[in-house]
């Protein structure tokens, strides 16, 4: 994951060198302290690790449902720490999106999958997933704050986080190799992480290497697109759109025959689309055609544009003051 993010930093400097050869360069690399992105990188590393540990303790349906809670946490933290004012339609969109995630999760729950997890493991896994979503929301808000404040290029922001995460996690692999965890460790030595065994598996099965390379490339593009949304729109919008990834996974799984078709999944998909549309203001053109709602739509659009301008101005003033 962090190797994919780190590759974005190389792509940024390649684009920067190409841009500087132009008669009129368009890229203006912002001056900022790279350590600002150390905290978001650690949030990313911690939350991802917790979520995949929890996934081994609970069901896939619970994992997908509880991950949707990140939208609420991100919205609340954006209001509390960024001073953002969410519109009524945005709050409604967040709520409807959560309902859609619950419906899709219930569809998976009632699909007949059986698991051997103990009740205590399931409860622990669910709590870990919720805790991880709080950490992810902190990461999103920190990224939005720093990207707005210092006008950091998305590729540079993702690459900087990838550098810190790759270095820290590589160093952590050393003590993980010696920490015994018993049956929890799914490797011959029953340790927390056996990197040498992982390389042996890659050497004996090249298909694993192909999957890892594909994962690295996809993560690079995914994180670049995500932080671009954070810069151009907001952290909460990024989380709403990120929730649709669950549906893409289910559609592909059904196309490959890994999942069975369920009507609840279609209902959940429609509800998620409705929530996303409300949050992003796609309802405004429709309401504008209704005479009694036209004034309300105009006021909402003014509030939305004014809110973004206020956040940009605040970031500029803070950056100037620090300079």
mmCIF file of C-alpha atoms in Angstrom:
data_model
loop_
_atom_site.group_PDB
_atom_site.id
_atom_site.type_symbol
_atom_site.label_atom_id
_atom_site.label_comp_id
_atom_site.label_asym_id
_atom_site.label_seq_id
_atom_site.Cartn_x
_atom_site.Cartn_y
_atom_site.Cartn_z
ATOM 1 C CA UNK A 1 0.000 0.000 0.000
ATOM 2 C CA UNK A 2 2.652 2.511 1.004
ATOM 3 C CA UNK A 3 4.859 1.487 -1.922
ATOM 4 C CA UNK A 4 1.986 2.438 -4.233
ATOM 5 C CA UNK A 5 1.623 5.776 -2.479
ATOM 6 C CA UNK A 6 5.388 6.349 -2.594
ATOM 7 C CA UNK A 7 5.346 5.896 -6.371
ATOM 8 C CA UNK A 8 3.149 9.003 -6.571
ATOM 9 C CA UNK A 9 6.090 11.054 -5.279
ATOM 10 C CA UNK A 10 8.251 9.866 -8.176
ATOM 11 C CA UNK A 11 5.440 10.713 -10.593
ATOM 12 C CA UNK A 12 5.182 14.214 -9.091
ATOM 13 C CA UNK A 13 8.860 15.022 -9.651
ATOM 14 C CA UNK A 14 8.718 13.629 -13.197
ATOM 15 C CA UNK A 15 5.778 15.938 -13.957
ATOM 16 C CA UNK A 16 7.576 18.829 -12.246
ATOM 17 C CA UNK A 17 10.717 18.368 -14.354
ATOM 18 C CA UNK A 18 8.605 18.152 -17.506
ATOM 19 C CA UNK A 19 6.674 21.283 -16.518
ATOM 20 C CA UNK A 20 9.833 23.324 -15.885
ATOM 21 C CA UNK A 21 10.955 22.740 -19.470
ATOM 22 C CA UNK A 22 7.930 24.653 -20.733
ATOM 23 C CA UNK A 23 8.218 28.351 -21.627
ATOM 24 C CA UNK A 24 5.556 29.124 -19.000
ATOM 25 C CA UNK A 25 5.576 26.560 -16.172
ATOM 26 C CA UNK A 26 2.170 25.929 -14.632
ATOM 27 C CA UNK A 27 3.194 23.894 -11.581
ATOM 28 C CA UNK A 28 4.235 25.915 -8.563
ATOM 29 C CA UNK A 29 5.555 23.476 -5.911
ATOM 30 C CA UNK A 30 4.385 24.735 -2.533
ATOM 31 C CA UNK A 31 6.862 25.161 0.286
ATOM 32 C CA UNK A 32 5.826 23.170 3.353
ATOM 33 C CA UNK A 33 7.267 20.979 6.071
ATOM 34 C CA UNK A 34 6.995 17.336 4.874
ATOM 35 C CA UNK A 35 6.596 16.214 8.499
ATOM 36 C CA UNK A 36 3.074 17.663 8.374
ATOM 37 C CA UNK A 37 2.026 14.496 6.554
ATOM 38 C CA UNK A 38 3.652 12.157 9.068
ATOM 39 C CA UNK A 39 0.549 12.130 11.281
ATOM 40 C CA UNK A 40 -1.869 11.305 8.401
ATOM 41 C CA UNK A 41 0.496 8.538 7.276
ATOM 42 C CA UNK A 42 0.509 7.013 10.761
ATOM 43 C CA UNK A 43 -3.291 7.263 10.884
ATOM 44 C CA UNK A 44 -3.451 5.440 7.552
ATOM 45 C CA UNK A 45 -1.079 2.713 8.714
ATOM 46 C CA UNK A 46 -2.806 2.222 12.066
ATOM 47 C CA UNK A 47 -6.370 2.230 10.741
ATOM 48 C CA UNK A 48 -5.614 -0.147 7.866
ATOM 49 C CA UNK A 49 -3.835 -2.587 10.172
ATOM 50 C CA UNK A 50 -6.686 -2.535 12.685
ATOM 51 C CA UNK A 51 -9.315 -3.059 9.994
ATOM 52 C CA UNK A 52 -7.630 -6.109 8.503
ATOM 53 C CA UNK A 53 -7.086 -7.614 11.922
ATOM 54 C CA UNK A 54 -10.791 -7.057 12.623
ATOM 55 C CA UNK A 55 -11.769 -8.590 9.275
ATOM 56 C CA UNK A 56 -10.306 -11.897 10.498
ATOM 57 C CA UNK A 57 -12.500 -11.731 13.606
ATOM 58 C CA UNK A 58 -15.883 -10.732 12.228
ATOM 59 C CA UNK A 59 -18.015 -11.221 9.118
ATOM 60 C CA UNK A 60 -17.627 -9.415 5.805
ATOM 61 C CA UNK A 61 -21.114 -7.903 6.145
ATOM 62 C CA UNK A 62 -20.274 -6.327 9.493
ATOM 63 C CA UNK A 63 -16.960 -5.097 8.074
ATOM 64 C CA UNK A 64 -18.681 -3.313 5.189
ATOM 65 C CA UNK A 65 -21.504 -1.871 7.292
ATOM 66 C CA UNK A 66 -19.312 -0.465 10.028
ATOM 67 C CA UNK A 67 -16.822 1.028 7.557
ATOM 68 C CA UNK A 68 -19.638 3.334 6.455
ATOM 69 C CA UNK A 69 -19.478 5.016 9.857
ATOM 70 C CA UNK A 70 -16.388 6.901 8.657
ATOM 71 C CA UNK A 71 -18.655 9.306 6.764
ATOM 72 C CA UNK A 72 -20.310 10.459 9.977
ATOM 73 C CA UNK A 73 -17.016 10.768 11.849
ATOM 74 C CA UNK A 74 -15.423 12.721 9.004
ATOM 75 C CA UNK A 75 -18.381 15.083 8.814
ATOM 76 C CA UNK A 76 -18.394 15.707 12.552
ATOM 77 C CA UNK A 77 -14.637 16.274 12.716
ATOM 78 C CA UNK A 78 -14.798 18.600 9.694
ATOM 79 C CA UNK A 79 -17.370 20.692 11.526
ATOM 80 C CA UNK A 80 -15.462 20.605 14.823
ATOM 81 C CA UNK A 81 -11.883 21.190 13.659
ATOM 82 C CA UNK A 82 -12.184 22.785 10.219
ATOM 83 C CA UNK A 83 -15.126 25.012 11.070
ATOM 84 C CA UNK A 84 -17.071 23.580 8.143
ATOM 85 C CA UNK A 85 -20.823 24.182 7.982
ATOM 86 C CA UNK A 86 -22.635 21.287 6.371
ATOM 87 C CA UNK A 87 -25.932 22.045 4.655
ATOM 88 C CA UNK A 88 -29.115 20.228 5.620
ATOM 89 C CA UNK A 89 -29.057 18.304 2.355
ATOM 90 C CA UNK A 90 -25.496 17.201 3.087
ATOM 91 C CA UNK A 91 -26.420 15.886 6.526
ATOM 92 C CA UNK A 92 -29.372 14.099 4.934
ATOM 93 C CA UNK A 93 -27.091 12.675 2.246
ATOM 94 C CA UNK A 94 -24.693 11.317 4.868
ATOM 95 C CA UNK A 95 -27.567 9.701 6.781
ATOM 96 C CA UNK A 96 -29.063 8.113 3.662
ATOM 97 C CA UNK A 97 -25.643 6.806 2.640
ATOM 98 C CA UNK A 98 -25.273 5.082 6.002
ATOM 99 C CA UNK A 99 -28.737 3.545 5.562
ATOM 100 C CA UNK A 100 -27.693 2.268 2.143
ATOM 101 C CA UNK A 101 -24.572 0.672 3.586
ATOM 102 C CA UNK A 102 -26.659 -1.026 6.249
ATOM 103 C CA UNK A 103 -29.022 -2.433 3.620
ATOM 104 C CA UNK A 104 -26.163 -3.801 1.539
ATOM 105 C CA UNK A 105 -24.576 -5.260 4.668
ATOM 106 C CA UNK A 106 -27.871 -6.910 5.635
ATOM 107 C CA UNK A 107 -28.094 -8.422 2.169
ATOM 108 C CA UNK A 108 -24.741 -10.073 2.742
ATOM 109 C CA UNK A 109 -25.817 -11.132 6.242
ATOM 110 C CA UNK A 110 -28.960 -12.876 4.954
ATOM 111 C CA UNK A 111 -27.231 -14.450 1.956
ATOM 112 C CA UNK A 112 -26.610 -17.655 3.877
ATOM 113 C CA UNK A 113 -22.868 -17.363 4.505
ATOM 114 C CA UNK A 114 -21.738 -19.300 7.566
ATOM 115 C CA UNK A 115 -18.784 -18.463 9.755
ATOM 116 C CA UNK A 116 -17.122 -20.055 12.738
ATOM 117 C CA UNK A 117 -16.310 -16.882 14.636
ATOM 118 C CA UNK A 118 -17.063 -16.847 18.339
ATOM 119 C CA UNK A 119 -19.382 -14.145 19.650
ATOM 120 C CA UNK A 120 -16.557 -12.533 21.617
ATOM 121 C CA UNK A 121 -14.426 -12.367 18.458
ATOM 122 C CA UNK A 122 -17.258 -10.792 16.478
ATOM 123 C CA UNK A 123 -17.878 -8.113 19.115
ATOM 124 C CA UNK A 124 -14.167 -7.356 19.396
ATOM 125 C CA UNK A 125 -13.826 -7.170 15.619
ATOM 126 C CA UNK A 126 -16.798 -4.802 15.301
ATOM 127 C CA UNK A 127 -15.382 -2.479 17.960
ATOM 128 C CA UNK A 128 -11.986 -2.487 16.247
ATOM 129 C CA UNK A 129 -13.581 -1.531 12.916
ATOM 130 C CA UNK A 130 -15.429 1.402 14.494
ATOM 131 C CA UNK A 131 -12.240 2.551 16.211
ATOM 132 C CA UNK A 132 -10.414 2.346 12.887
ATOM 133 C CA UNK A 133 -13.035 4.573 11.207
ATOM 134 C CA UNK A 134 -12.405 7.285 13.793
ATOM 135 C CA UNK A 135 -8.695 7.137 12.943
ATOM 136 C CA UNK A 136 -9.440 7.258 9.200
ATOM 137 C CA UNK A 137 -11.649 10.321 9.683
ATOM 138 C CA UNK A 138 -8.814 12.047 11.574
ATOM 139 C CA UNK A 139 -6.529 11.278 8.618
ATOM 140 C CA UNK A 140 -9.012 12.763 6.133
ATOM 141 C CA UNK A 141 -9.493 15.967 8.125
ATOM 142 C CA UNK A 142 -5.736 16.438 8.619
ATOM 143 C CA UNK A 143 -5.147 15.973 4.899
ATOM 144 C CA UNK A 144 -7.829 18.499 4.024
ATOM 145 C CA UNK A 145 -6.391 21.030 6.465
ATOM 146 C CA UNK A 146 -2.833 20.728 5.168
ATOM 147 C CA UNK A 147 -3.737 20.511 1.484
ATOM 148 C CA UNK A 148 -5.899 23.636 1.709
ATOM 149 C CA UNK A 149 -3.432 25.540 3.870
ATOM 150 C CA UNK A 150 -0.270 24.894 1.863
ATOM 151 C CA UNK A 151 -1.787 24.206 -1.577
ATOM 152 C CA UNK A 152 0.072 20.895 -1.812
ATOM 153 C CA UNK A 153 -0.083 19.005 -5.102
ATOM 154 C CA UNK A 154 -2.102 15.771 -4.632
ATOM 155 C CA UNK A 155 0.673 13.559 -5.998
ATOM 156 C CA UNK A 156 3.184 15.131 -3.629
ATOM 157 C CA UNK A 157 0.869 14.746 -0.640
ATOM 158 C CA UNK A 158 0.177 11.070 -1.340
ATOM 159 C CA UNK A 159 3.860 10.366 -2.056
ATOM 160 C CA UNK A 160 5.002 12.054 1.155
ATOM 161 C CA UNK A 161 2.588 9.949 3.201
ATOM 162 C CA UNK A 162 3.746 6.861 1.326
ATOM 163 C CA UNK A 163 7.383 7.626 2.152
ATOM 164 C CA UNK A 164 6.728 7.941 5.882
ATOM 165 C CA UNK A 165 4.477 4.896 5.962
ATOM 166 C CA UNK A 166 6.869 2.737 3.934
ATOM 167 C CA UNK A 167 9.875 3.605 6.134
ATOM 168 C CA UNK A 168 8.049 3.181 9.450
ATOM 169 C CA UNK A 169 6.326 -0.065 8.479
ATOM 170 C CA UNK A 170 9.550 -1.506 7.046
ATOM 171 C CA UNK A 171 11.266 -0.848 10.371
ATOM 172 C CA UNK A 172 8.343 -2.372 12.274
ATOM 173 C CA UNK A 173 8.691 -5.605 10.301
ATOM 174 C CA UNK A 174 11.896 -6.296 12.249
ATOM 175 C CA UNK A 175 10.319 -6.542 15.748
ATOM 176 C CA UNK A 176 7.183 -8.145 14.245
ATOM 177 C CA UNK A 177 9.381 -11.029 13.050
ATOM 178 C CA UNK A 178 10.189 -11.925 16.675
ATOM 179 C CA UNK A 179 6.815 -11.292 18.400
ATOM 180 C CA UNK A 180 4.998 -14.620 19.010
ATOM 181 C CA UNK A 181 1.189 -14.475 18.708
ATOM 182 C CA UNK A 182 0.256 -18.158 18.792
ATOM 183 C CA UNK A 183 -2.669 -19.256 16.632
ATOM 184 C CA UNK A 184 -3.330 -15.643 15.626
ATOM 185 C CA UNK A 185 -0.253 -15.711 13.393
ATOM 186 C CA UNK A 186 -1.086 -17.473 10.133
ATOM 187 C CA UNK A 187 2.513 -18.441 9.357
ATOM 188 C CA UNK A 188 4.813 -21.386 10.188
ATOM 189 C CA UNK A 189 6.629 -19.581 13.009
ATOM 190 C CA UNK A 190 3.393 -18.219 14.587
ATOM 191 C CA UNK A 191 4.797 -14.688 14.815
ATOM 192 C CA UNK A 192 3.072 -11.371 14.169
ATOM 193 C CA UNK A 193 4.590 -10.956 10.700
ATOM 194 C CA UNK A 194 7.061 -13.224 8.918
ATOM 195 C CA UNK A 195 8.454 -11.157 6.031
ATOM 196 C CA UNK A 196 10.978 -13.855 5.024
ATOM 197 C CA UNK A 197 8.200 -16.431 4.645
ATOM 198 C CA UNK A 198 6.264 -13.922 2.538
ATOM 199 C CA UNK A 199 9.196 -13.518 0.130
ATOM 200 C CA UNK A 200 9.518 -17.306 -0.090
ATOM 201 C CA UNK A 201 5.858 -17.593 -1.051
ATOM 202 C CA UNK A 202 6.298 -14.906 -3.729
ATOM 203 C CA UNK A 203 9.322 -16.781 -5.115
ATOM 204 C CA UNK A 204 7.436 -20.074 -5.347
ATOM 205 C CA UNK A 205 4.232 -18.567 -6.725
ATOM 206 C CA UNK A 206 4.734 -15.737 -9.260
ATOM 207 C CA UNK A 207 0.977 -15.137 -9.347
ATOM 208 C CA UNK A 208 1.285 -13.575 -5.879
ATOM 209 C CA UNK A 209 3.823 -11.101 -7.260
ATOM 210 C CA UNK A 210 1.423 -10.202 -10.070
ATOM 211 C CA UNK A 211 -1.355 -9.591 -7.542
ATOM 212 C CA UNK A 212 0.946 -7.439 -5.392
ATOM 213 C CA UNK A 213 2.008 -5.334 -8.377
ATOM 214 C CA UNK A 214 -1.615 -4.864 -9.405
ATOM 215 C CA UNK A 215 -2.491 -3.857 -5.852
ATOM 216 C CA UNK A 216 0.389 -1.375 -5.743
ATOM 217 C CA UNK A 217 -0.669 0.317 -8.992
ATOM 218 C CA UNK A 218 -4.356 0.442 -8.049
ATOM 219 C CA UNK A 219 -3.579 1.936 -4.626
ATOM 220 C CA UNK A 220 -1.415 4.612 -6.234
ATOM 221 C CA UNK A 221 -4.272 5.736 -8.486
ATOM 222 C CA UNK A 222 -6.888 5.341 -5.731
ATOM 223 C CA UNK A 223 -5.049 7.532 -3.238
ATOM 224 C CA UNK A 224 -4.218 10.159 -5.860
ATOM 225 C CA UNK A 225 -7.872 10.389 -6.865
ATOM 226 C CA UNK A 226 -8.978 10.470 -3.225
ATOM 227 C CA UNK A 227 -6.724 13.297 -2.120
ATOM 228 C CA UNK A 228 -7.594 15.205 -5.320
ATOM 229 C CA UNK A 229 -11.237 15.094 -4.257
ATOM 230 C CA UNK A 230 -10.190 16.253 -0.793
ATOM 231 C CA UNK A 231 -8.383 19.247 -2.284
ATOM 232 C CA UNK A 232 -11.037 20.259 -4.831
ATOM 233 C CA UNK A 233 -14.184 19.500 -2.784
ATOM 234 C CA UNK A 234 -13.932 18.238 0.818
ATOM 235 C CA UNK A 235 -12.907 15.327 3.034
ATOM 236 C CA UNK A 236 -16.505 14.314 3.693
ATOM 237 C CA UNK A 237 -17.302 14.161 -0.021
ATOM 238 C CA UNK A 238 -14.291 11.897 -0.454
ATOM 239 C CA UNK A 239 -15.662 9.566 2.183
ATOM 240 C CA UNK A 240 -19.138 9.499 0.619
ATOM 241 C CA UNK A 241 -17.693 8.615 -2.772
ATOM 242 C CA UNK A 242 -15.325 6.098 -1.190
ATOM 243 C CA UNK A 243 -18.330 4.246 0.220
ATOM 244 C CA UNK A 244 -19.438 3.398 -3.320
ATOM 245 C CA UNK A 245 -16.330 1.234 -3.642
ATOM 246 C CA UNK A 246 -18.195 -1.451 -1.701
ATOM 247 C CA UNK A 247 -20.800 -1.652 -4.433
ATOM 248 C CA UNK A 248 -18.168 -1.900 -7.157
ATOM 249 C CA UNK A 249 -16.618 -4.831 -5.293
ATOM 250 C CA UNK A 250 -19.975 -6.585 -5.037
ATOM 251 C CA UNK A 251 -20.822 -6.039 -8.716
ATOM 252 C CA UNK A 252 -17.466 -7.485 -9.804
ATOM 253 C CA UNK A 253 -17.881 -10.399 -7.371
ATOM 254 C CA UNK A 254 -21.306 -11.217 -8.795
ATOM 255 C CA UNK A 255 -19.967 -10.965 -12.352
ATOM 256 C CA UNK A 256 -17.229 -13.466 -11.495
ATOM 257 C CA UNK A 257 -19.664 -15.780 -9.717
ATOM 258 C CA UNK A 258 -18.241 -15.192 -6.251
ATOM 259 C CA UNK A 259 -21.500 -13.703 -4.940
ATOM 260 C CA UNK A 260 -25.175 -14.471 -5.508
ATOM 261 C CA UNK A 261 -27.696 -11.866 -6.619
ATOM 262 C CA UNK A 262 -29.910 -10.449 -3.838
ATOM 263 C CA UNK A 263 -32.674 -7.882 -4.146
ATOM 264 C CA UNK A 264 -31.504 -6.080 -1.018
ATOM 265 C CA UNK A 265 -28.222 -5.287 -2.734
ATOM 266 C CA UNK A 266 -30.081 -3.491 -5.541
ATOM 267 C CA UNK A 267 -32.089 -1.530 -2.969
ATOM 268 C CA UNK A 268 -28.907 -0.643 -1.094
ATOM 269 C CA UNK A 269 -27.281 0.502 -4.323
ATOM 270 C CA UNK A 270 -30.194 2.846 -5.097
ATOM 271 C CA UNK A 271 -30.182 4.261 -1.559
ATOM 272 C CA UNK A 272 -26.427 4.877 -1.745
ATOM 273 C CA UNK A 273 -26.849 6.689 -5.049
ATOM 274 C CA UNK A 274 -29.548 8.851 -3.500
ATOM 275 C CA UNK A 275 -27.348 9.747 -0.538
ATOM 276 C CA UNK A 276 -24.379 10.588 -2.749
ATOM 277 C CA UNK A 277 -26.553 12.709 -5.044
ATOM 278 C CA UNK A 278 -27.982 14.677 -2.116
ATOM 279 C CA UNK A 279 -24.587 15.365 -0.575
ATOM 280 C CA UNK A 280 -23.063 16.550 -3.841
ATOM 281 C CA UNK A 281 -26.017 18.795 -4.686
ATOM 282 C CA UNK A 282 -27.270 16.851 -7.700
ATOM 283 C CA UNK A 283 -30.817 17.504 -6.472
ATOM 284 C CA UNK A 284 -30.507 21.248 -7.027
ATOM 285 C CA UNK A 285 -31.124 21.299 -10.820
ATOM 286 C CA UNK A 286 -34.304 19.272 -10.312
ATOM 287 C CA UNK A 287 -35.602 21.448 -7.485
ATOM 288 C CA UNK A 288 -34.722 24.613 -9.408
ATOM 289 C CA UNK A 289 -37.406 23.731 -11.966
ATOM 290 C CA UNK A 290 -40.053 23.837 -9.235
ATOM 291 C CA UNK A 291 -41.088 27.476 -8.689
ATOM 292 C CA UNK A 292 -41.657 27.139 -4.952
ATOM 293 C CA UNK A 293 -38.200 25.566 -4.427
ATOM 294 C CA UNK A 294 -36.117 27.775 -6.713
ATOM 295 C CA UNK A 295 -35.366 30.342 -3.990
ATOM 296 C CA UNK A 296 -34.292 27.646 -1.547
ATOM 297 C CA UNK A 297 -31.929 26.114 -4.107
ATOM 298 C CA UNK A 298 -30.342 29.519 -4.857
ATOM 299 C CA UNK A 299 -29.753 30.164 -1.154
ATOM 300 C CA UNK A 300 -28.225 26.716 -0.695
ATOM 301 C CA UNK A 301 -25.854 27.242 -3.618
ATOM 302 C CA UNK A 302 -24.763 30.592 -2.222
ATOM 303 C CA UNK A 303 -24.130 29.054 1.191
ATOM 304 C CA UNK A 304 -22.124 26.223 -0.371
ATOM 305 C CA UNK A 305 -19.893 28.512 -2.457
ATOM 306 C CA UNK A 306 -19.505 30.932 0.430
ATOM 307 C CA UNK A 307 -18.464 28.123 2.752
ATOM 308 C CA UNK A 308 -15.730 26.954 0.398
ATOM 309 C CA UNK A 309 -14.486 30.516 -0.086
ATOM 310 C CA UNK A 310 -14.399 31.031 3.696
ATOM 311 C CA UNK A 311 -12.311 27.891 4.222
ATOM 312 C CA UNK A 312 -9.874 28.884 1.488
ATOM 313 C CA UNK A 313 -9.530 32.400 2.899
ATOM 314 C CA UNK A 314 -8.961 31.087 6.419
ATOM 315 C CA UNK A 315 -6.224 28.767 5.182
ATOM 316 C CA UNK A 316 -4.562 31.588 3.257
ATOM 317 C CA UNK A 317 -4.635 33.941 6.232
ATOM 318 C CA UNK A 318 -3.153 31.276 8.532
ATOM 319 C CA UNK A 319 -0.397 30.468 6.048
ATOM 320 C CA UNK A 320 0.461 34.167 5.631
ATOM 321 C CA UNK A 321 0.533 34.669 9.390
ATOM 322 C CA UNK A 322 2.930 31.762 9.850
ATOM 323 C CA UNK A 323 5.145 33.093 7.053
#
